[in-house]
Coordinates of C-alpha atoms in Angstrom, one line a residue:
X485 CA 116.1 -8.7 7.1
X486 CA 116.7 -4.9 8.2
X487 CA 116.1 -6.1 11.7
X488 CA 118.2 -8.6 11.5
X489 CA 121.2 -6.3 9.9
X490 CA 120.9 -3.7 12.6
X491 CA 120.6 -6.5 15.4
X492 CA 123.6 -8.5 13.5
X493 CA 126.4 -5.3 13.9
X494 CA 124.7 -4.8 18.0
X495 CA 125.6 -8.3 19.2
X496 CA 128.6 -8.8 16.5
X497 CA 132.1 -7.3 15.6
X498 CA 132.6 -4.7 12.7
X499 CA 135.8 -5.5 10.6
X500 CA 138.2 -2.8 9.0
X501 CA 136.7 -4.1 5.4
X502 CA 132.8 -3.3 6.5
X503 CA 131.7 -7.1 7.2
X504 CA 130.3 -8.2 10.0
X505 CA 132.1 -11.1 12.2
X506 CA 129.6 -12.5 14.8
X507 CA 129.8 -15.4 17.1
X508 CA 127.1 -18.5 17.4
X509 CA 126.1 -17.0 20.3
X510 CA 125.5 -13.6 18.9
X511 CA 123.9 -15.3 15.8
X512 CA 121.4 -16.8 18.7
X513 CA 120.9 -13.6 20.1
X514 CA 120.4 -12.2 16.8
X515 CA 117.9 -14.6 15.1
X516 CA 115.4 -14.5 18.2
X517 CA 115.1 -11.0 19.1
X518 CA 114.4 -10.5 15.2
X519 CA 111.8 -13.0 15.3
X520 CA 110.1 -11.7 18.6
X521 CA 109.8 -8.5 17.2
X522 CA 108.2 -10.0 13.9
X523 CA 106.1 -12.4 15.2
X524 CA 103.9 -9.8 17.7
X525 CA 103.6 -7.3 14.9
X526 CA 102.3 -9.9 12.2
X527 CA 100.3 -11.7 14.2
X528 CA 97.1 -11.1 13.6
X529 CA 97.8 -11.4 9.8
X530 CA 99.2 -15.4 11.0
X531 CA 95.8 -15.6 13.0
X532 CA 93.5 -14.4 9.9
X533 CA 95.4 -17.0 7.6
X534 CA 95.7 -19.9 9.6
X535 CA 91.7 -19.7 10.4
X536 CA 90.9 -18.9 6.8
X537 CA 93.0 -21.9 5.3
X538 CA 91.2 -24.7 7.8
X539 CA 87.9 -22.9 8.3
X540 CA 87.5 -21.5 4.8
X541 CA 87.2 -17.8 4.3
X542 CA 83.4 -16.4 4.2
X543 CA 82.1 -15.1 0.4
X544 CA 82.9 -11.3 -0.2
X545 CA 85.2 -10.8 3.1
X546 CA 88.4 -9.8 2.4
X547 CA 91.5 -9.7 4.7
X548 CA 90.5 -6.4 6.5
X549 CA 86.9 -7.2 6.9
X550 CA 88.1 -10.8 8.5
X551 CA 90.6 -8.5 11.0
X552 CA 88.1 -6.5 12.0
X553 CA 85.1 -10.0 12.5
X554 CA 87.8 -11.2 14.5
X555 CA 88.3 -8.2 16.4
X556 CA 84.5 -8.0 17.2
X557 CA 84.3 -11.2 18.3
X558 CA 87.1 -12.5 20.0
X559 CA 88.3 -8.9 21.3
X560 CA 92.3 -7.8 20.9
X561 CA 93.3 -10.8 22.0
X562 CA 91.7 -12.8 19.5
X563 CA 94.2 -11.0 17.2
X564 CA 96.8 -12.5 18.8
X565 CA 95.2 -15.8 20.0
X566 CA 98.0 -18.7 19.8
X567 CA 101.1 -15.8 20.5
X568 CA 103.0 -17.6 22.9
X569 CA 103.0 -20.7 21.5
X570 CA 103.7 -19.0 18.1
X571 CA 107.1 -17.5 19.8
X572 CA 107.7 -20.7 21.7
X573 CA 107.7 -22.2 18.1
X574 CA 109.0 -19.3 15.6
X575 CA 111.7 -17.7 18.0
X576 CA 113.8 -21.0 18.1
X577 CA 113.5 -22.1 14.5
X578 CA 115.1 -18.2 13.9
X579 CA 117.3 -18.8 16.5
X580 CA 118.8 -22.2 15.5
X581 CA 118.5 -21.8 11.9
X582 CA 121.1 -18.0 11.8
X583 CA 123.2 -19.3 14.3
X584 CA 124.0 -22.9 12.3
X585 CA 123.4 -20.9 9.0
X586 CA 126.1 -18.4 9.9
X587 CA 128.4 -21.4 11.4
X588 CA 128.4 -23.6 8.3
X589 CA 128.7 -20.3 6.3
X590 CA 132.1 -19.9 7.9
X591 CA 133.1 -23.5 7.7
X592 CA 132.2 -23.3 4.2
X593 CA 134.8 -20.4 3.3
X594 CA 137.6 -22.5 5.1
X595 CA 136.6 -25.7 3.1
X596 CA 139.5 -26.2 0.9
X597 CA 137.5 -28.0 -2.2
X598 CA 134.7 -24.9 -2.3
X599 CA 137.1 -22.3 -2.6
X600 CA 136.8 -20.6 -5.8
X601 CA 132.8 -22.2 -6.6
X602 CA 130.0 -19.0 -6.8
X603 CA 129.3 -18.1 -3.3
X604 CA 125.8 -18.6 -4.1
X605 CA 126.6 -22.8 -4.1
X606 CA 127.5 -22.1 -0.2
X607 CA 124.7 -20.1 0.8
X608 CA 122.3 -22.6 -1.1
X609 CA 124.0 -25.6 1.0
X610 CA 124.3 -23.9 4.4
X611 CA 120.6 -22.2 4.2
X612 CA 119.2 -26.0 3.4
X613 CA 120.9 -27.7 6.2
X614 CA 120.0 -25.0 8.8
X615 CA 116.1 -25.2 7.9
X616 CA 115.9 -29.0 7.8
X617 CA 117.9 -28.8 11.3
X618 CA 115.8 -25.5 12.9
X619 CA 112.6 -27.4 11.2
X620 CA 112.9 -31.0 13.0
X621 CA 113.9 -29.3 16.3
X622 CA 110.6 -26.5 16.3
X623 CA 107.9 -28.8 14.7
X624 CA 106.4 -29.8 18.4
X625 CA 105.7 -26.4 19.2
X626 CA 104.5 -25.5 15.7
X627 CA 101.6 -28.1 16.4
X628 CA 100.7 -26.4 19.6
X629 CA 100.7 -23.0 17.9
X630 CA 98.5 -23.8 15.0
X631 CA 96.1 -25.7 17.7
X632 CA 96.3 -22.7 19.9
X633 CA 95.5 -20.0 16.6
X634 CA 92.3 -22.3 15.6
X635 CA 91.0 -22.3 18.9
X636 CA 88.4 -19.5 19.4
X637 CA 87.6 -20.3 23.2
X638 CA 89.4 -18.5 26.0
X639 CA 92.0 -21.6 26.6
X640 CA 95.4 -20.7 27.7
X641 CA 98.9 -21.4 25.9
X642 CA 99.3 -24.2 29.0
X643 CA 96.1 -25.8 28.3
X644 CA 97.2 -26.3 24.8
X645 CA 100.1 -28.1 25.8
X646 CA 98.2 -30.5 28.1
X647 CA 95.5 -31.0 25.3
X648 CA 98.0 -32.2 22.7
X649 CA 100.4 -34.2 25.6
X650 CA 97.2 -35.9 26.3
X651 CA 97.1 -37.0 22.2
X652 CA 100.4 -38.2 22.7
X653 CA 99.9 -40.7 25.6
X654 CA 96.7 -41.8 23.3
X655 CA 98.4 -41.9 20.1
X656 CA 101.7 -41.6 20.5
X657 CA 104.9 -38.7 20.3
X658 CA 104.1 -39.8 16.5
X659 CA 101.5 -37.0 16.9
X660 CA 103.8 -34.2 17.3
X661 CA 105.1 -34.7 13.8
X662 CA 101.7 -34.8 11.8
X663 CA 101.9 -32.8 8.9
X664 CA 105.5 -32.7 9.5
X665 CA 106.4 -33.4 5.7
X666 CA 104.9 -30.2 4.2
X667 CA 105.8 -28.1 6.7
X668 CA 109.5 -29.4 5.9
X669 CA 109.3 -28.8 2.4
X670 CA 107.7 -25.1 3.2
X671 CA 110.3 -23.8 5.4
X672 CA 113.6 -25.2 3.8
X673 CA 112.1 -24.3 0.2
X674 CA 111.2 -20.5 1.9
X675 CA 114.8 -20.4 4.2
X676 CA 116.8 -21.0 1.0
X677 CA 115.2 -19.0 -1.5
X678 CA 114.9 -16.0 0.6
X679 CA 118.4 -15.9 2.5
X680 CA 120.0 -17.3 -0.8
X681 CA 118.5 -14.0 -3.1
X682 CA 119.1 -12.0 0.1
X683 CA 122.8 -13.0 -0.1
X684 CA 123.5 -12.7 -3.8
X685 CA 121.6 -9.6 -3.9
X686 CA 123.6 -8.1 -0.8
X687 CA 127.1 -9.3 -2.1
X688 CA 126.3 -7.3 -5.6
X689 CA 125.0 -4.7 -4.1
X690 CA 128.5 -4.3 -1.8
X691 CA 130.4 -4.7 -4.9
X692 CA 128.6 -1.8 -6.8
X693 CA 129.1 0.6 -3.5

């Protein structure tokens, strides 16, 4: 969230009252650069808890001692095994999910029948619709990232896609959507409890100040 406020006033437009105005684009710009950022500095946390929730985690090991197996086994890079494909999945949903979020915040003000309702009704309705939206678009490349993190051999981000295009001619582009349910329910449930406290919790504070 810090990232995205400092990134937020770079690529948008300050107003006299100490709001930020920013464009779709600039809400583009913002959302992925945030997410870049995030994603390479957490990913060997992703890597760790991805493997441990299909593989299981071994008796007695706790998170460092899994980081540092990892590390012994599978090298730096094993720490950030799947981190392209992670981006190609992570950096869009951020993208598409501020840049609609922010746009149906706006159209939200200017609705005539929502003016005067708690602000936190708006943020709740525009925060929803922008995961469900940024969710359906991403879910391909989430598939190929979670087959890329589980993948302990030395196979590239572009065999990865080959490997699961190859499952599609088999089975079908019904593939790309497996586990598509949960996943929906994870990141609308996560996208509007975090931006909606985010919201409230910023428009009190700027009261109080």
């Amino acid at each position: 969230m810090s990232v995205i406020e400092v990134l937020r006033k770079k690529f948008g437009r300050a107003r006299e009252d100490g709001t930020v105005d920013i464009t779709t684009t600039g809400a583009l710009a913002t959302g992925a650069c945030a997410r870049v950022l995030s994603t390479v500095l957490v990913s060997p946390i992703t890597v760790v808890k991805t493997r441990v929730e299909y593989f299981g985690a071994n008796p007695g090991k706790n998170f460092f001692q899994c980081v540092k197996k990892l590390h012994k086994n599978e090298g730096v890079g094993g720490l950030y095994r799947g981190v392209f494909p992670n981006i190609a999945s992570s950096v869009p949903f951020s993208a598409i999910y501020y840049s609609l979020y922010t746009h149906l915040q706006r159209r939200f003000k200017e609705n005539e029948s929502l003016k005067g309702r708690p602000p936190l009704l708006s943020n709740l309705m525009a925060s929803s619709c922008a995961a469900l939206v940024a969710t359906v678009a991403t879910q391909p490349a989430d598939i190929i990232r979670t087959r890329a993190q589980l993948d302990s051999t030395n196979a590239t981000a572009v065999m990865h896609v080959k490997m699961v295009l190859a499952r599609c001619r088999e089975l079908g582009f019904r593939t790309l959507f497996i586990g598509s349910s949960p996943r929906f329910f994870k990141r609308t449930a996560q996208a509007v409890l975090v931006w909606t406290v985010y919201e409230e919790l910023f428009r009190r504070i700027s009261l109080t100040v």
